[in-house]
Amino acid sequence: MAAITLTGVGVAIFVLLRVVPGDPIAMMISPGASPADIAALRAHYGLDAGIGQQFVVWARDLLRGDFGVSISLHRSVLELLAERLPATLELAGAAFVVALLLGVSVSVVAVLASDSKVAPLIDTVNGLFLAVPDFIWALLLVLTFGVFAPVLPLSGRIDPSLDTHFTTPFYLLESLLTLRVALFSDICKHMIMPTLALALPLAAVLTRVLKESLREAMVQDYVLLARLKGKSRLRLVLQEALRNAIAPALALTGVQFTFLIGGTVIVERIFSYPGIGNLAIDAVINRDLPLIQGLTLAFGALFILVNIAVDLLVVAANPRLRHG
Amino acid sequence: MSAPILVIDGLSAVSQRDGTPILRRVSLTLHRGETRGLVGESGAGKSTIGKAILHILPSAVRVTAGQILFEDRDLLTMPSAPLRRLIGERIALIPQDPMTALNPGRRIEAQLTDGLRLIRGASARTARARALSLLEEVHIREPERVLRAYPHELSGGMRQRVLIAAAFALEPALIIADEPTTALDVTVQKQILRLLRNMQNAHGTAVLFVTHDLGVVAQVCDSVTLLFGGKVIEEGPVAQVLEAPRHAYARALLDACPRSDHPELGLRPIPAELIARLRREVATP
Amino acid sequence: MVEGALTQRTDVSATRRRWDWIGVCVADPKVAVGGGFILCLCLVALAAPLIAPHDPLEQDIMLGLTPPPGFAGAEPGHWLGTDDLGRDVLSRVLYGSRVALTVAFAASALAAVIGSTLGLAAGWRRGWVDAAISRLVEIWMAFPPVLLSILLVAVVGPGVGSVIAAIAIIDWTRFCRVVRAETMNQASADYVTAARAVGFAPGRILMREIFPNVAPVLIALISLEMGIAVIVEAILSFVGLSVSSDTPTWGGMIAEGRQALHEGWWILAAPLTLLLLTVLAFNLLGEGLRRALDPVMRR
Amino acid sequence: MTDDLLRADELKIVFDTPRGLFKRKGAGVQALRGVSVRVGRGETIGIVGESGSGKTTLGRALLRLADVSSGRIVFDGRDITGLGERDMRPLRRRMQLIFQDPMASLNPRHTIRRIVTEPMLFHRVAADPADAQRRARAIFERFSLPLACLARFPHELSGGQRQRVGIARAALLAPDFVLADEIVSGLDVSTQAQALNLLKELSRDLGLAMAFISHDLSVVRAVCDRVYVLRQGLVVEEGRCDAVFESPKHPYTRALLDAIPSPRIDPGWLQRDQGD
């Protein structure tokens, strides 16, 4: 299944870049290149062959682990991916965790307070949050913390003046595990705004779905029976309702998490965060064909991995599926 | 007869939304070991009474008058903490739909031992031993396996047995059975009714049996209260109410039931005039 | 005679009821507020040349970076201040709504047509049609939408037309997924079995029985999609790929504002606020329409 | 018998279990394992069984709304087992269906008027819309449904009214055969009696043949001439209602009958066991 989709993604990106109007070479060359230069370039990238043959060569190289060389950065695409992907993974992971914590706690509070005046307030605020996408959040945060309360760094992943000696590209994890507190807090400061921009829309979606399924679960007879045995409302929500309500919310979060990964593209751009999203925009603007292909494939693989992980989580959360 | 275990006196309730009465001065008495049927068509208010006793009325319904005396304590005026404890320990509920009454995400063992552990403070081991003996008492084969199972692995009849076991776990004095067999096939229904009756006789439990089925009432109840529009229309021993009903509505309801034993008797629609007259009668204080 | 009168009366009430939904929709506060805002914005976009106080392209280096009234150094006549080239921010924002709304309407209509056609086909025919379309959607969604749109516009070349095409090509999947699920859901309802039992042809069942029940979700989705299209257009202009730089766009202004953040925050704040309000309005409208068009929930 | 209106021989239906992400293709569930039924002209048969007996599947198969794996269905002397949707169309008017859940079976976006008149126009039972409306009004009066209902939407009616609209929709096509699938299981006894009497009257007046699917044997006994007892996809007993109910032969039928609680007090009933 996953293999089919990934192959589909590969074929689609390949065809898209070659069949749509516009010569891929025309995207690369600077104006005023001689026809001979163009032909040489064409031969260099194997673009003089037929499209079928081109695809075979590309796929063969891919399977060997050869993603080609970036035209604009003159570096191996694989190397660039290895350097930039961890930054994006840390950002997306942090956003996911924040969204999950926010979503679950707001939903639980909303259900606990469902008889009070707080509940409609939460609903309304959440409704507003649902409508605002990551792009707008990012800019609102920039405006707030860049101009009105300048306490957070506006761009980058780490303060360049700090001693940055990392053995892995996972800066956040490494600094945490090696207990370099100053570094860790600096990285966190840099990540707060992009993480929030990505997490808030996801948290809102999660809250809406989880809140509804929690409310639905709370009126089931099994919750009623547990209530008659004297369980407190908090325990009813956490012990009885949550485990049944979380499965549909998780399933939806899977789709939304892939949107979140997509959102890293523009959010990284706004905060000049050195991940693959930011890199991808540069690659497109510079018409860097091998890099675009490599990055798109990386995004595709990420999408598929997330979907598989979510499928597994949904199964784990639902005994009915677990026992088939 | 022994002293009554439950006395409901002049219980009235209204809908918060539009103020329409849902219960109109309902009174009934239940003795130790007695089964009282609470019957009526939809909207008669029969399950509202059970919910009022358990303090689980929906927020849209408000009790306006009356008393619910359980073992001589008024449930409507008791402070909340001792009330919760009293209800948890002395009154149990068997709900209608065995499909939704067990938590799909928890094993049977956890659900069966909740009450023992929370209210009696039993250890995991004693609670488990008690759960096993309860499952044996409700005639479940392989109780060990069932304890480890999730609800979806059990049939509807099995789940209802588990729910009956859970209801008897703390030896309650009163069980409120809210249409406990409506969702089951007839052959399973009979087994469950028999099981409930036998358990009840063995433990001396009183049962308030909410149902719309006069056949079930005839076969399992000792006494019956017939409701229409939130008002008691007729009440008394089953033999009297079903064989010699005093009120025209009770007679009409019996005539409307399809009868497999006497097909020529049943299926007579209730005259519209009778319903209209009843509505007026119920509305006038 | 009596019978004729009766027919007439019931018919009158039926016609009245047929148009009832407009009244119901307008009466919904969400529709009223959201729709009202969008309507005003449309009027502003149409009348931009008449109401804009300045030419949006007119530069005045002497009056660069003046803040809005109420702040030190404000210049009268520039209600939202000026940018670093001395262009009037208010006028630029007003003109920017033209591109935003054009893209919103055209792109969402196009995406809705493509997506719901495929979604109806997949949900109704099932079998291999559904398998093929679903797999296509899955492959499509593996591309980050923002990256894909940037890619498409980069390949095809900038311009309003390619922005619209790019958004439609990417976002048809939203419609396809929802319409497919809703069609399947409706197709399993008893009223469809009832229609089959009458003997209605499959096409008629799909269009006359099922589609009216799918339509409210679709309408709500179109409204949401307009909000999304406005955002995507802003993102594309932000990256510098939408329309040529001498047409004012909200995204382009946001990009300029991001650069000049410390010198003139209002250059970012003005288009961002309008963008936010527009997106909220489309969402409000969509949500309200979904509720108002549901025959069971209305009343 | 030659005057059977509808007969089904040795029907078998196997459902494929869907393939999941972590499951291989299942072997398939046998819903019907060789069931034969026949319905004479003007006759009402009952099909009873508990959940999982295959009674609803059988009903849908009789109307060709579910595909059969093997067996034969003959309607009015014509083999309709393999008939395409287009060829079935003229026959559809003659075989109608009334549903268990009247709310789900009425399109929530259509007015009651549209729901009851469209089928008549489609099958040319009514000459024009005015004629269709006249017929609808006549039957509404007969069913004591307020005429104002015609302009309403399904959710604006009461449960009993919706069920009567469902019956009216089928009856207006003047069918030869009507399948009634658990049509009274959600109703109170008083409404139930009203709907059943209406149906009995209709079948008598129009000479309708009916198949009445129910889990409730007392209801079947009240309205049917003959009865089929279904268990796990097989007919375990069939015969005239009186015969089957007075002296059931199969232990399962006996158990079913014995399990019905009668509103007449029978002190030994609860502890008594029969059958099995």
PDB file of C-alpha atoms in Angstrom, chain C residues 52-222:
ATOM      1  CA  ALA C  52      -9.466  54.467  -2.690  1.00  0.00           C
ATOM      2  CA  PRO C  53      -8.027  57.808  -1.507  1.00  0.00           C
ATOM      3  CA  HIS C  54      -4.836  57.410  -3.558  1.00  0.00           C
ATOM      4  CA  ASP C  55      -3.433  55.597  -6.550  1.00  0.00           C
ATOM      5  CA  PRO C  56      -2.096  52.343  -5.032  1.00  0.00           C
ATOM      6  CA  LEU C  57       1.027  52.528  -7.163  1.00  0.00           C
ATOM      7  CA  GLU C  58       1.768  56.205  -6.653  1.00  0.00           C
ATOM      8  CA  GLN C  59       5.127  56.516  -4.896  1.00  0.00           C
ATOM      9  CA  ASP C  60       6.234  59.444  -2.785  1.00  0.00           C
ATOM     10  CA  ILE C  61       9.666  58.893  -1.296  1.00  0.00           C
ATOM     11  CA  MET C  62       9.289  62.015   0.824  1.00  0.00           C
ATOM     12  CA  LEU C  63       6.315  60.470   2.602  1.00  0.00           C
ATOM     13  CA  GLY C  64       7.809  56.971   3.102  1.00  0.00           C
ATOM     14  CA  LEU C  65       7.021  54.983   6.247  1.00  0.00           C
ATOM     15  CA  THR C  66       4.548  57.379   7.813  1.00  0.00           C
ATOM     16  CA  PRO C  67       2.438  55.665  10.508  1.00  0.00           C
ATOM     17  CA  PRO C  68      -1.368  55.742  10.695  1.00  0.00           C
ATOM     18  CA  PRO C  69      -3.078  58.723  12.393  1.00  0.00           C
ATOM     19  CA  GLY C  70      -2.640  58.811  16.138  1.00  0.00           C
ATOM     20  CA  PHE C  71       1.045  57.913  16.020  1.00  0.00           C
ATOM     21  CA  ALA C  72       3.957  60.361  15.982  1.00  0.00           C
ATOM     22  CA  GLY C  73       4.814  61.506  12.462  1.00  0.00           C
ATOM     23  CA  ALA C  74       1.472  60.600  10.936  1.00  0.00           C
ATOM     24  CA  GLU C  75       0.554  62.290   7.678  1.00  0.00           C
ATOM     25  CA  PRO C  76      -3.068  63.404   7.109  1.00  0.00           C
ATOM     26  CA  GLY C  77      -4.843  61.619   4.271  1.00  0.00           C
ATOM     27  CA  HIS C  78      -3.011  58.336   4.757  1.00  0.00           C
ATOM     28  CA  TRP C  79      -5.450  56.523   7.049  1.00  0.00           C
ATOM     29  CA  LEU C  80      -3.339  53.398   7.384  1.00  0.00           C
ATOM     30  CA  GLY C  81       0.026  55.065   6.878  1.00  0.00           C
ATOM     31  CA  THR C  82       2.400  54.552   3.963  1.00  0.00           C
ATOM     32  CA  ASP C  83       4.975  51.929   3.063  1.00  0.00           C
ATOM     33  CA  ASP C  84       8.702  52.415   2.516  1.00  0.00           C
ATOM     34  CA  LEU C  85       8.091  53.736  -0.983  1.00  0.00           C
ATOM     35  CA  GLY C  86       5.488  56.166   0.283  1.00  0.00           C
ATOM     36  CA  ARG C  87       2.530  54.305  -1.217  1.00  0.00           C
ATOM     37  CA  ASP C  88      -0.800  54.594   0.593  1.00  0.00           C
ATOM     38  CA  VAL C  89      -1.380  51.385   2.563  1.00  0.00           C
ATOM     39  CA  LEU C  90      -5.176  51.776   2.688  1.00  0.00           C
ATOM     40  CA  SER C  91      -5.475  52.130  -1.065  1.00  0.00           C
ATOM     41  CA  ARG C  92      -3.196  49.173  -1.634  1.00  0.00           C
ATOM     42  CA  VAL C  93      -5.188  47.012   0.766  1.00  0.00           C
ATOM     43  CA  LEU C  94      -8.432  47.981  -0.981  1.00  0.00           C
ATOM     44  CA  TYR C  95      -7.029  47.132  -4.386  1.00  0.00           C
ATOM     45  CA  GLY C  96      -5.546  43.912  -2.995  1.00  0.00           C
ATOM     46  CA  SER C  97      -9.031  42.605  -2.236  1.00  0.00           C
ATOM     47  CA  ARG C  98      -9.661  42.405  -5.995  1.00  0.00           C
ATOM     48  CA  VAL C  99      -7.065  39.696  -6.567  1.00  0.00           C
ATOM     49  CA  ALA C 100      -7.998  37.924  -3.346  1.00  0.00           C
ATOM     50  CA  LEU C 101     -11.697  37.684  -4.177  1.00  0.00           C
ATOM     51  CA  THR C 102     -11.182  36.798  -7.842  1.00  0.00           C
ATOM     52  CA  VAL C 103      -8.974  33.918  -6.823  1.00  0.00           C
ATOM     53  CA  ALA C 104     -11.337  32.894  -4.019  1.00  0.00           C
ATOM     54  CA  PHE C 105     -14.405  32.615  -6.213  1.00  0.00           C
ATOM     55  CA  ALA C 106     -12.819  31.143  -9.328  1.00  0.00           C
ATOM     56  CA  ALA C 107     -10.506  28.658  -7.629  1.00  0.00           C
ATOM     57  CA  SER C 108     -13.100  27.290  -5.219  1.00  0.00           C
ATOM     58  CA  ALA C 109     -15.703  26.926  -7.952  1.00  0.00           C
ATOM     59  CA  LEU C 110     -13.238  25.047 -10.118  1.00  0.00           C
ATOM     60  CA  ALA C 111     -12.036  22.823  -7.268  1.00  0.00           C
ATOM     61  CA  ALA C 112     -15.630  22.128  -6.229  1.00  0.00           C
ATOM     62  CA  VAL C 113     -16.650  21.046  -9.720  1.00  0.00           C
ATOM     63  CA  ILE C 114     -13.683  18.721 -10.192  1.00  0.00           C
ATOM     64  CA  GLY C 115     -13.712  17.340  -6.668  1.00  0.00           C
ATOM     65  CA  SER C 116     -17.414  16.763  -6.239  1.00  0.00           C
ATOM     66  CA  THR C 117     -17.785  15.128  -9.652  1.00  0.00           C
ATOM     67  CA  LEU C 118     -15.081  12.635  -8.801  1.00  0.00           C
ATOM     68  CA  GLY C 119     -16.379  12.287  -5.228  1.00  0.00           C
ATOM     69  CA  LEU C 120     -19.924  11.538  -6.401  1.00  0.00           C
ATOM     70  CA  ALA C 121     -18.602   9.009  -8.891  1.00  0.00           C
ATOM     71  CA  ALA C 122     -16.438   7.273  -6.293  1.00  0.00           C
ATOM     72  CA  GLY C 123     -19.123   7.222  -3.626  1.00  0.00           C
ATOM     73  CA  TRP C 124     -21.887   6.029  -5.904  1.00  0.00           C
ATOM     74  CA  ARG C 125     -20.185   3.581  -8.244  1.00  0.00           C
ATOM     75  CA  ARG C 126     -17.819   2.141  -5.617  1.00  0.00           C
ATOM     76  CA  GLY C 127     -15.734  -0.805  -6.881  1.00  0.00           C
ATOM     77  CA  TRP C 128     -12.750  -0.015  -9.094  1.00  0.00           C
ATOM     78  CA  VAL C 129     -13.869   3.562  -9.769  1.00  0.00           C
ATOM     79  CA  ASP C 130     -13.706   4.280  -6.064  1.00  0.00           C
ATOM     80  CA  ALA C 131     -10.413   2.412  -5.647  1.00  0.00           C
ATOM     81  CA  ALA C 132      -8.790   4.382  -8.471  1.00  0.00           C
ATOM     82  CA  ILE C 133     -10.066   7.782  -7.347  1.00  0.00           C
ATOM     83  CA  SER C 134      -9.240   7.138  -3.707  1.00  0.00           C
ATOM     84  CA  ARG C 135      -5.706   6.128  -4.544  1.00  0.00           C
ATOM     85  CA  LEU C 136      -5.330   9.226  -6.693  1.00  0.00           C
ATOM     86  CA  VAL C 137      -6.480  11.398  -3.787  1.00  0.00           C
ATOM     87  CA  GLU C 138      -4.025   9.685  -1.493  1.00  0.00           C
ATOM     88  CA  ILE C 139      -1.106  10.285  -3.830  1.00  0.00           C
ATOM     89  CA  TRP C 140      -2.206  13.875  -4.280  1.00  0.00           C
ATOM     90  CA  MET C 141      -2.344  14.496  -0.561  1.00  0.00           C
ATOM     91  CA  ALA C 142       1.201  13.225  -0.077  1.00  0.00           C
ATOM     92  CA  PHE C 143       2.406  16.524  -1.556  1.00  0.00           C
ATOM     93  CA  PRO C 144       2.431  19.387   0.893  1.00  0.00           C
ATOM     94  CA  PRO C 145      -0.199  21.674  -0.665  1.00  0.00           C
ATOM     95  CA  VAL C 146       1.810  24.854  -0.232  1.00  0.00           C
ATOM     96  CA  LEU C 147       4.875  23.316  -1.843  1.00  0.00           C
ATOM     97  CA  LEU C 148       2.819  21.876  -4.670  1.00  0.00           C
ATOM     98  CA  SER C 149       1.145  25.184  -5.405  1.00  0.00           C
ATOM     99  CA  ILE C 150       4.484  26.982  -5.390  1.00  0.00           C
ATOM    100  CA  LEU C 151       5.834  24.304  -7.681  1.00  0.00           C
ATOM    101  CA  LEU C 152       2.890  24.534 -10.069  1.00  0.00           C
ATOM    102  CA  VAL C 153       3.031  28.287 -10.290  1.00  0.00           C
ATOM    103  CA  ALA C 154       6.809  28.154 -10.722  1.00  0.00           C
ATOM    104  CA  VAL C 155       6.423  25.720 -13.602  1.00  0.00           C
ATOM    105  CA  VAL C 156       3.480  27.383 -15.330  1.00  0.00           C
ATOM    106  CA  GLY C 157       4.568  30.920 -14.586  1.00  0.00           C
ATOM    107  CA  PRO C 158       3.043  33.567 -12.351  1.00  0.00           C
ATOM    108  CA  GLY C 159      -0.324  35.231 -12.940  1.00  0.00           C
ATOM    109  CA  VAL C 160      -3.840  35.159 -11.546  1.00  0.00           C
ATOM    110  CA  GLY C 161      -4.817  32.373 -13.951  1.00  0.00           C
ATOM    111  CA  SER C 162      -2.083  30.028 -12.845  1.00  0.00           C
ATOM    112  CA  VAL C 163      -2.764  30.774  -9.182  1.00  0.00           C
ATOM    113  CA  ILE C 164      -6.406  29.815  -9.703  1.00  0.00           C
ATOM    114  CA  ALA C 165      -5.457  26.689 -11.615  1.00  0.00           C
ATOM    115  CA  ALA C 166      -2.883  25.686  -9.013  1.00  0.00           C
ATOM    116  CA  ILE C 167      -5.354  26.022  -6.138  1.00  0.00           C
ATOM    117  CA  ALA C 168      -8.032  24.055  -7.988  1.00  0.00           C
ATOM    118  CA  ILE C 169      -5.566  21.337  -8.960  1.00  0.00           C
ATOM    119  CA  ILE C 170      -4.485  20.965  -5.349  1.00  0.00           C
ATOM    120  CA  ASP C 171      -7.698  21.422  -3.405  1.00  0.00           C
ATOM    121  CA  TRP C 172     -10.114  19.293  -5.419  1.00  0.00           C
ATOM    122  CA  THR C 173      -9.118  16.484  -3.049  1.00  0.00           C
ATOM    123  CA  ARG C 174     -10.856  18.225  -0.148  1.00  0.00           C
ATOM    124  CA  PHE C 175     -14.143  18.155  -2.039  1.00  0.00           C
ATOM    125  CA  CYS C 176     -13.562  14.678  -3.344  1.00  0.00           C
ATOM    126  CA  ARG C 177     -12.988  13.173   0.101  1.00  0.00           C
ATOM    127  CA  VAL C 178     -15.944  14.835   1.766  1.00  0.00           C
ATOM    128  CA  VAL C 179     -18.403  14.346  -1.096  1.00  0.00           C
ATOM    129  CA  ARG C 180     -17.370  10.704  -1.494  1.00  0.00           C
ATOM    130  CA  ALA C 181     -17.891   9.953   2.191  1.00  0.00           C
ATOM    131  CA  GLU C 182     -21.207  11.804   2.307  1.00  0.00           C
ATOM    132  CA  THR C 183     -22.435  10.116  -0.876  1.00  0.00           C
ATOM    133  CA  MET C 184     -21.617   6.686   0.528  1.00  0.00           C
ATOM    134  CA  ASN C 185     -23.301   7.611   3.769  1.00  0.00           C
ATOM    135  CA  GLN C 186     -26.459   8.742   1.973  1.00  0.00           C
ATOM    136  CA  ALA C 187     -26.402   5.824  -0.461  1.00  0.00           C
ATOM    137  CA  SER C 188     -26.716   3.376   2.404  1.00  0.00           C
ATOM    138  CA  ALA C 189     -29.820   5.106   3.780  1.00  0.00           C
ATOM    139  CA  ASP C 190     -33.192   3.433   3.418  1.00  0.00           C
ATOM    140  CA  TYR C 191     -34.632   6.218   1.295  1.00  0.00           C
ATOM    141  CA  VAL C 192     -32.201   5.246  -1.455  1.00  0.00           C
ATOM    142  CA  THR C 193     -33.332   1.634  -1.195  1.00  0.00           C
ATOM    143  CA  ALA C 194     -36.879   2.974  -1.407  1.00  0.00           C
ATOM    144  CA  ALA C 195     -35.996   4.826  -4.615  1.00  0.00           C
ATOM    145  CA  ARG C 196     -34.416   1.680  -6.025  1.00  0.00           C
ATOM    146  CA  ALA C 197     -37.530  -0.259  -5.098  1.00  0.00           C
ATOM    147  CA  VAL C 198     -39.604   2.246  -7.078  1.00  0.00           C
ATOM    148  CA  GLY C 199     -37.326   1.538 -10.032  1.00  0.00           C
ATOM    149  CA  PHE C 200     -35.762   4.968 -10.539  1.00  0.00           C
ATOM    150  CA  ALA C 201     -32.662   4.874 -12.759  1.00  0.00           C
ATOM    151  CA  PRO C 202     -29.302   5.118 -10.966  1.00  0.00           C
ATOM    152  CA  GLY C 203     -28.502   8.532 -12.456  1.00  0.00           C
ATOM    153  CA  ARG C 204     -31.807   9.922 -11.268  1.00  0.00           C
ATOM    154  CA  ILE C 205     -31.320   8.485  -7.783  1.00  0.00           C
ATOM    155  CA  LEU C 206     -27.871  10.039  -7.619  1.00  0.00           C
ATOM    156  CA  MET C 207     -28.870  13.486  -8.834  1.00  0.00           C
ATOM    157  CA  ARG C 208     -32.366  13.864  -7.430  1.00  0.00           C
ATOM    158  CA  GLU C 209     -32.346  11.780  -4.268  1.00  0.00           C
ATOM    159  CA  ILE C 210     -28.757  11.761  -3.030  1.00  0.00           C
ATOM    160  CA  PHE C 211     -27.297  15.011  -4.343  1.00  0.00           C
ATOM    161  CA  PRO C 212     -29.765  17.328  -2.542  1.00  0.00           C
ATOM    162  CA  ASN C 213     -28.643  15.699   0.698  1.00  0.00           C
ATOM    163  CA  VAL C 214     -24.976  16.151  -0.144  1.00  0.00           C
ATOM    164  CA  ALA C 215     -25.390  19.730  -1.368  1.00  0.00           C
ATOM    165  CA  PRO C 216     -25.463  21.509   2.027  1.00  0.00           C
ATOM    166  CA  VAL C 217     -22.128  20.001   3.000  1.00  0.00           C
ATOM    167  CA  LEU C 218     -20.797  20.954  -0.405  1.00  0.00           C
ATOM    168  CA  ILE C 219     -21.988  24.546  -0.104  1.00  0.00           C
ATOM    169  CA  ALA C 220     -20.440  24.886   3.326  1.00  0.00           C
ATOM    170  CA  LEU C 221     -17.237  23.413   1.989  1.00  0.00           C
ATOM    171  CA  ILE C 222     -17.127  25.856  -0.912  1.00  0.00           C
TER     172      ILE C 222
END
